[in-house]
Amino acid sequence: MRRLASLLPLLLLLITSPAFAQDTTLPQNAVPQEEVVLGLSQDQVSIGTDFDGSNILIFGAIKRETPIPEGPPIEVLITVAGPSVPVTVRRKERRFGIWVNTDSVVVDSAPSFYAVATSAPWSQAISDVEDLRQRVSIPRAIRSVGAPMTVQDSQSFTEAVIRIRMANGLYQMAENTVVVSQQTLFDTAIEMPANLTEGTYRARILLTRGGTVISQRETVIEVRKVGLERWLFNLSREQPLSYGLLSIAIAVAAGWGASAAFRMIRS
């Protein structure tokens, strides 16, 4: 409540100002009864040499022209998705005493980071039909349609991507973590780990009643490398030969320094 109270002036400003993201749930000529007004504690994340992760506070309010409707309470779902890229997943099997790659499947599109936060248990927050339509849950945010005919259990490869990335903190499902006050104000914090991929991250807020999406908004969070990280990244892409020579020089210097320090300790 203290956090929401401190954000109240900003929320009031947002409510009285024009919405900066178009509502994609309703037709353009329809007037929604409840709209999302949102804000971020920060819309840029800088990855430097000392970056160890970041927490982004996502907060907002529900703008209404009429009193709160009767019926099921309003629920809020928040997703943050990183850039989506194809992922090749390989299965290892033990053959003749060694582990070798056997089957492989290319997952057509998988977000590098994906977090879902809800204000209620998943089954109460959104229906399966709406989840299929809006692609909110982690499995439905991943697209895999081109598995080889020789692979009978292609779904297990997608499940492996989810399992590995959840273990690394890159995929998150956080139920009951969005705080909704008086059916009007909401907020939650999304934990972004240190191993983020650079790019544009899309934050989406969905309002539901009885499992049906009634309104949604979207904004972006820019994740960029800065300082030495940015310089090395650009060098590796623009001047790969120089980057390789620099890497060799650093490795030689580190090896010589370690050897010199070891001889000094022994003497």
Coordinates of C-alpha atoms in Angstrom, one line a residue:
M1 CA 0.0 0.0 0.0
R2 CA 2.9 2.4 0.7
R3 CA 4.3 1.7 -2.7
L4 CA 1.0 2.3 -4.4
A5 CA 0.4 5.5 -2.3
S6 CA 3.8 6.9 -3.5
L7 CA 2.8 6.1 -7.1
L8 CA -0.7 7.6 -6.8
P9 CA 0.2 11.1 -8.1
L10 CA 1.8 9.6 -11.2
L11 CA -1.2 7.3 -11.8
L12 CA -3.6 10.3 -11.6
L13 CA -1.5 12.0 -14.2
L14 CA -1.6 9.0 -16.4
I15 CA -5.4 8.6 -16.0
T16 CA -6.0 12.2 -17.1
S17 CA -3.6 12.1 -20.0
P18 CA -4.2 10.4 -23.4
A19 CA -3.3 6.7 -23.5
F20 CA 0.0 6.1 -25.2
A21 CA -0.8 2.5 -26.3
Q22 CA -3.8 1.4 -28.4
D23 CA -6.2 -1.0 -26.9
T24 CA -6.1 -4.1 -29.1
T25 CA -8.9 -6.0 -27.5
L26 CA -11.9 -4.1 -28.8
P27 CA -12.9 -2.7 -32.2
Q28 CA -11.8 0.8 -33.0
N29 CA -15.4 2.2 -32.9
A30 CA -16.2 0.6 -29.5
V31 CA -15.8 2.4 -26.2
P32 CA -14.3 0.1 -23.5
Q33 CA -15.8 0.4 -20.1
E34 CA -12.5 -0.4 -18.4
E35 CA -9.1 0.6 -19.8
V36 CA -5.6 0.0 -18.6
V37 CA -3.3 3.0 -17.7
L38 CA 0.2 1.8 -17.0
G39 CA 3.7 3.0 -16.0
L40 CA 7.2 1.5 -15.4
S41 CA 9.8 2.3 -12.8
Q42 CA 12.2 2.3 -15.7
D43 CA 11.9 1.7 -19.4
Q44 CA 15.6 1.1 -20.0
V45 CA 18.0 -1.5 -18.6
S46 CA 21.7 -1.0 -19.1
I47 CA 24.0 -4.0 -19.1
G48 CA 27.5 -3.2 -18.0
T49 CA 30.4 -5.2 -16.5
D50 CA 28.8 -5.0 -13.0
F51 CA 25.3 -5.8 -14.1
D52 CA 23.8 -8.5 -11.9
G53 CA 20.1 -8.2 -12.7
S54 CA 17.3 -5.7 -12.3
N55 CA 13.8 -5.4 -10.8
I56 CA 11.3 -3.5 -12.8
L57 CA 8.2 -2.2 -11.1
I58 CA 5.2 -2.3 -13.4
F59 CA 2.2 -0.4 -12.0
G60 CA -1.0 1.1 -13.3
A61 CA -4.7 1.9 -12.8
I62 CA -8.0 0.9 -14.4
K63 CA -9.7 3.8 -15.9
R64 CA -13.5 3.7 -15.9
E65 CA -16.3 5.9 -17.2
T66 CA -18.9 4.0 -15.2
P67 CA -19.1 2.4 -11.7
I68 CA -17.3 -0.9 -11.1
P69 CA -19.4 -3.6 -12.9
E70 CA -21.0 -6.3 -10.8
G71 CA -19.9 -9.9 -11.2
P72 CA -16.5 -11.6 -11.0
P73 CA -13.6 -9.4 -9.8
I74 CA -11.2 -8.0 -12.3
E75 CA -7.9 -9.8 -12.6
V76 CA -4.6 -8.5 -14.0
L77 CA -2.0 -10.5 -16.0
I78 CA 1.3 -9.0 -16.8
T79 CA 3.8 -10.4 -19.3
V80 CA 7.3 -9.3 -20.3
A81 CA 8.8 -10.9 -23.4
G82 CA 12.3 -10.6 -24.7
P83 CA 13.4 -10.9 -28.4
S84 CA 12.2 -14.1 -30.1
V85 CA 14.7 -16.1 -32.1
P86 CA 14.9 -19.7 -33.4
V87 CA 16.4 -22.3 -31.1
T88 CA 17.9 -25.6 -32.1
V89 CA 17.4 -28.3 -29.5
R90 CA 19.3 -31.5 -29.6
R91 CA 18.8 -34.8 -27.8
K92 CA 21.8 -36.6 -26.4
E93 CA 21.8 -40.4 -26.0
R94 CA 24.5 -42.8 -24.7
R95 CA 25.9 -44.8 -27.6
F96 CA 28.9 -47.2 -27.2
G97 CA 29.8 -45.7 -23.9
I98 CA 29.8 -42.0 -25.0
W99 CA 27.1 -39.3 -25.2
V100 CA 26.3 -38.2 -28.8
N101 CA 23.7 -35.9 -30.4
T102 CA 20.9 -37.8 -32.1
D103 CA 17.6 -36.1 -32.9
S104 CA 17.3 -32.3 -33.3
V105 CA 14.4 -29.9 -33.6
V106 CA 14.4 -26.3 -34.5
V107 CA 11.9 -24.3 -32.4
D108 CA 10.8 -21.6 -34.8
S109 CA 10.4 -18.8 -32.3
A110 CA 11.2 -18.7 -28.6
P111 CA 11.5 -15.5 -26.5
S112 CA 14.9 -15.1 -24.9
F113 CA 13.1 -14.0 -21.7
Y114 CA 9.5 -14.4 -20.7
A115 CA 7.8 -13.6 -17.4
V116 CA 4.2 -14.0 -16.5
A117 CA 2.6 -12.5 -13.3
T118 CA -1.0 -12.8 -12.3
S119 CA -3.3 -11.4 -9.6
A120 CA -5.0 -14.8 -9.1
P121 CA -4.3 -18.5 -9.7
W122 CA -3.8 -19.2 -13.4
S123 CA -7.1 -21.1 -13.9
Q124 CA -9.1 -18.1 -12.4
A125 CA -7.1 -15.4 -14.2
I126 CA -7.7 -16.4 -17.8
S127 CA -9.5 -19.1 -19.7
D128 CA -7.9 -21.6 -22.0
V129 CA -9.6 -20.1 -25.0
E130 CA -8.3 -16.6 -24.2
D131 CA -4.9 -18.0 -23.5
L132 CA -4.9 -19.7 -26.9
R133 CA -6.0 -16.4 -28.6
Q134 CA -3.7 -14.0 -26.7
R135 CA -0.7 -16.4 -26.3
V136 CA -0.1 -15.5 -22.7
S137 CA 1.2 -18.7 -21.0
I138 CA 4.8 -19.7 -21.5
P139 CA 4.1 -22.8 -23.8
R140 CA 1.9 -20.7 -26.1
A141 CA 4.5 -17.9 -26.3
I142 CA 6.7 -20.4 -28.1
R143 CA 6.1 -21.4 -31.7
S144 CA 7.3 -24.7 -33.0
V145 CA 5.7 -26.0 -36.2
G146 CA 8.6 -27.5 -38.3
A147 CA 9.6 -30.7 -36.5
P148 CA 11.0 -33.5 -38.7
M149 CA 8.7 -36.4 -39.4
T150 CA 11.3 -38.8 -37.9
V151 CA 10.9 -37.2 -34.4
Q152 CA 7.8 -38.6 -32.8
D153 CA 7.8 -36.6 -29.5
S154 CA 8.6 -33.1 -30.9
Q155 CA 6.7 -31.5 -28.0
S156 CA 9.3 -32.7 -25.5
F157 CA 11.9 -30.5 -27.2
T158 CA 9.8 -27.4 -26.6
E159 CA 9.3 -28.6 -23.0
A160 CA 13.1 -28.9 -22.7
V161 CA 13.6 -25.3 -23.7
I162 CA 11.1 -24.2 -21.1
R163 CA 12.7 -26.4 -18.4
I164 CA 16.2 -25.2 -19.0
R165 CA 15.3 -21.5 -19.2
M166 CA 13.1 -21.7 -16.1
A167 CA 16.1 -23.2 -14.3
N168 CA 18.2 -20.2 -15.5
G169 CA 15.6 -17.6 -14.4
L170 CA 14.9 -16.7 -18.0
Y171 CA 11.3 -18.0 -17.9
Q172 CA 9.1 -17.2 -14.9
M173 CA 5.6 -18.0 -13.9
A174 CA 4.5 -16.0 -10.9
E175 CA 0.9 -16.5 -9.8
N176 CA -0.7 -14.3 -7.2
T177 CA 2.1 -11.7 -7.4
V178 CA 0.1 -8.8 -8.9
V179 CA -1.4 -6.7 -6.1
V180 CA -4.8 -5.2 -7.0
S181 CA -6.2 -2.6 -4.7
Q182 CA -9.9 -1.5 -4.7
Q183 CA -10.3 -3.0 -8.1
T184 CA -8.5 0.0 -9.5
L185 CA -4.8 0.1 -8.7
F186 CA -2.3 -2.7 -9.4
D187 CA 1.4 -3.3 -9.3
T188 CA 4.0 -6.0 -9.4
A189 CA 7.8 -6.4 -9.7
I190 CA 9.4 -8.4 -12.5
E191 CA 12.9 -9.8 -11.8
M192 CA 15.2 -9.6 -14.8
P193 CA 18.3 -11.8 -14.4
A194 CA 21.9 -11.0 -15.2
N195 CA 22.0 -13.1 -18.3
L196 CA 19.6 -11.0 -20.4
T197 CA 19.8 -10.7 -24.2
E198 CA 20.1 -7.3 -25.6
G199 CA 17.0 -6.0 -27.5
T200 CA 13.5 -4.7 -27.1
Y201 CA 11.3 -6.3 -24.4
R202 CA 7.6 -6.0 -24.7
A203 CA 5.5 -5.6 -21.5
R204 CA 1.8 -6.4 -21.8
I205 CA -1.0 -5.9 -19.3
L206 CA -4.3 -7.7 -19.7
L207 CA -7.5 -7.1 -17.7
T208 CA -9.8 -10.1 -17.4
R209 CA -13.2 -10.8 -15.9
G210 CA -14.4 -14.3 -15.6
G211 CA -11.4 -15.4 -17.6
T212 CA -12.2 -13.2 -20.6
V213 CA -9.8 -10.5 -21.7
I214 CA -11.6 -7.1 -21.7
S215 CA -8.7 -4.7 -22.2
Q216 CA -5.0 -4.7 -22.7
R217 CA -2.0 -2.3 -23.1
E218 CA 1.5 -2.8 -24.3
T219 CA 4.8 -0.9 -23.9
V220 CA 8.4 -1.6 -24.4
I221 CA 11.6 -1.8 -22.3
E222 CA 14.9 -1.3 -24.0
V223 CA 17.8 -3.5 -22.8
R224 CA 21.2 -2.3 -24.1
K225 CA 24.8 -3.0 -23.4
V226 CA 26.9 0.0 -22.2
G227 CA 30.5 0.8 -21.5
L228 CA 33.1 -1.9 -22.0
E229 CA 30.4 -4.5 -22.7
R230 CA 29.1 -2.4 -25.6
W231 CA 32.6 -1.8 -27.0
L232 CA 33.5 -5.5 -26.9
F233 CA 30.2 -6.4 -28.5
N234 CA 30.6 -4.0 -31.3
L235 CA 34.3 -5.0 -31.8
S236 CA 33.3 -8.7 -32.1
R237 CA 30.7 -7.9 -34.8
E238 CA 32.4 -5.1 -36.8
Q239 CA 36.1 -6.2 -36.5
P240 CA 36.2 -9.9 -35.7
L241 CA 39.9 -10.2 -36.6
S242 CA 40.9 -7.4 -34.1
Y243 CA 38.6 -9.0 -31.5
G244 CA 40.3 -12.4 -31.9
L245 CA 43.8 -10.9 -31.7
L246 CA 42.8 -9.0 -28.6
S247 CA 41.4 -12.1 -27.0
I248 CA 44.6 -14.0 -27.7
A249 CA 46.7 -11.1 -26.2
I250 CA 44.6 -11.0 -23.1
A251 CA 44.8 -14.8 -22.7
V252 CA 48.6 -14.7 -23.1
A253 CA 49.0 -11.8 -20.7
A254 CA 46.8 -13.6 -18.1
G255 CA 48.7 -16.8 -18.4
W256 CA 52.1 -15.0 -18.1
G257 CA 50.8 -13.0 -15.1
A258 CA 49.6 -16.1 -13.3
S259 CA 52.9 -17.9 -14.0
A260 CA 54.9 -15.0 -12.7
A261 CA 52.8 -14.7 -9.6
F262 CA 53.2 -18.5 -8.9
R263 CA 57.0 -18.3 -9.3
M264 CA 57.1 -15.3 -6.9
I265 CA 55.0 -17.2 -4.3
R266 CA 57.3 -20.3 -4.6
S267 CA 60.5 -18.2 -4.2

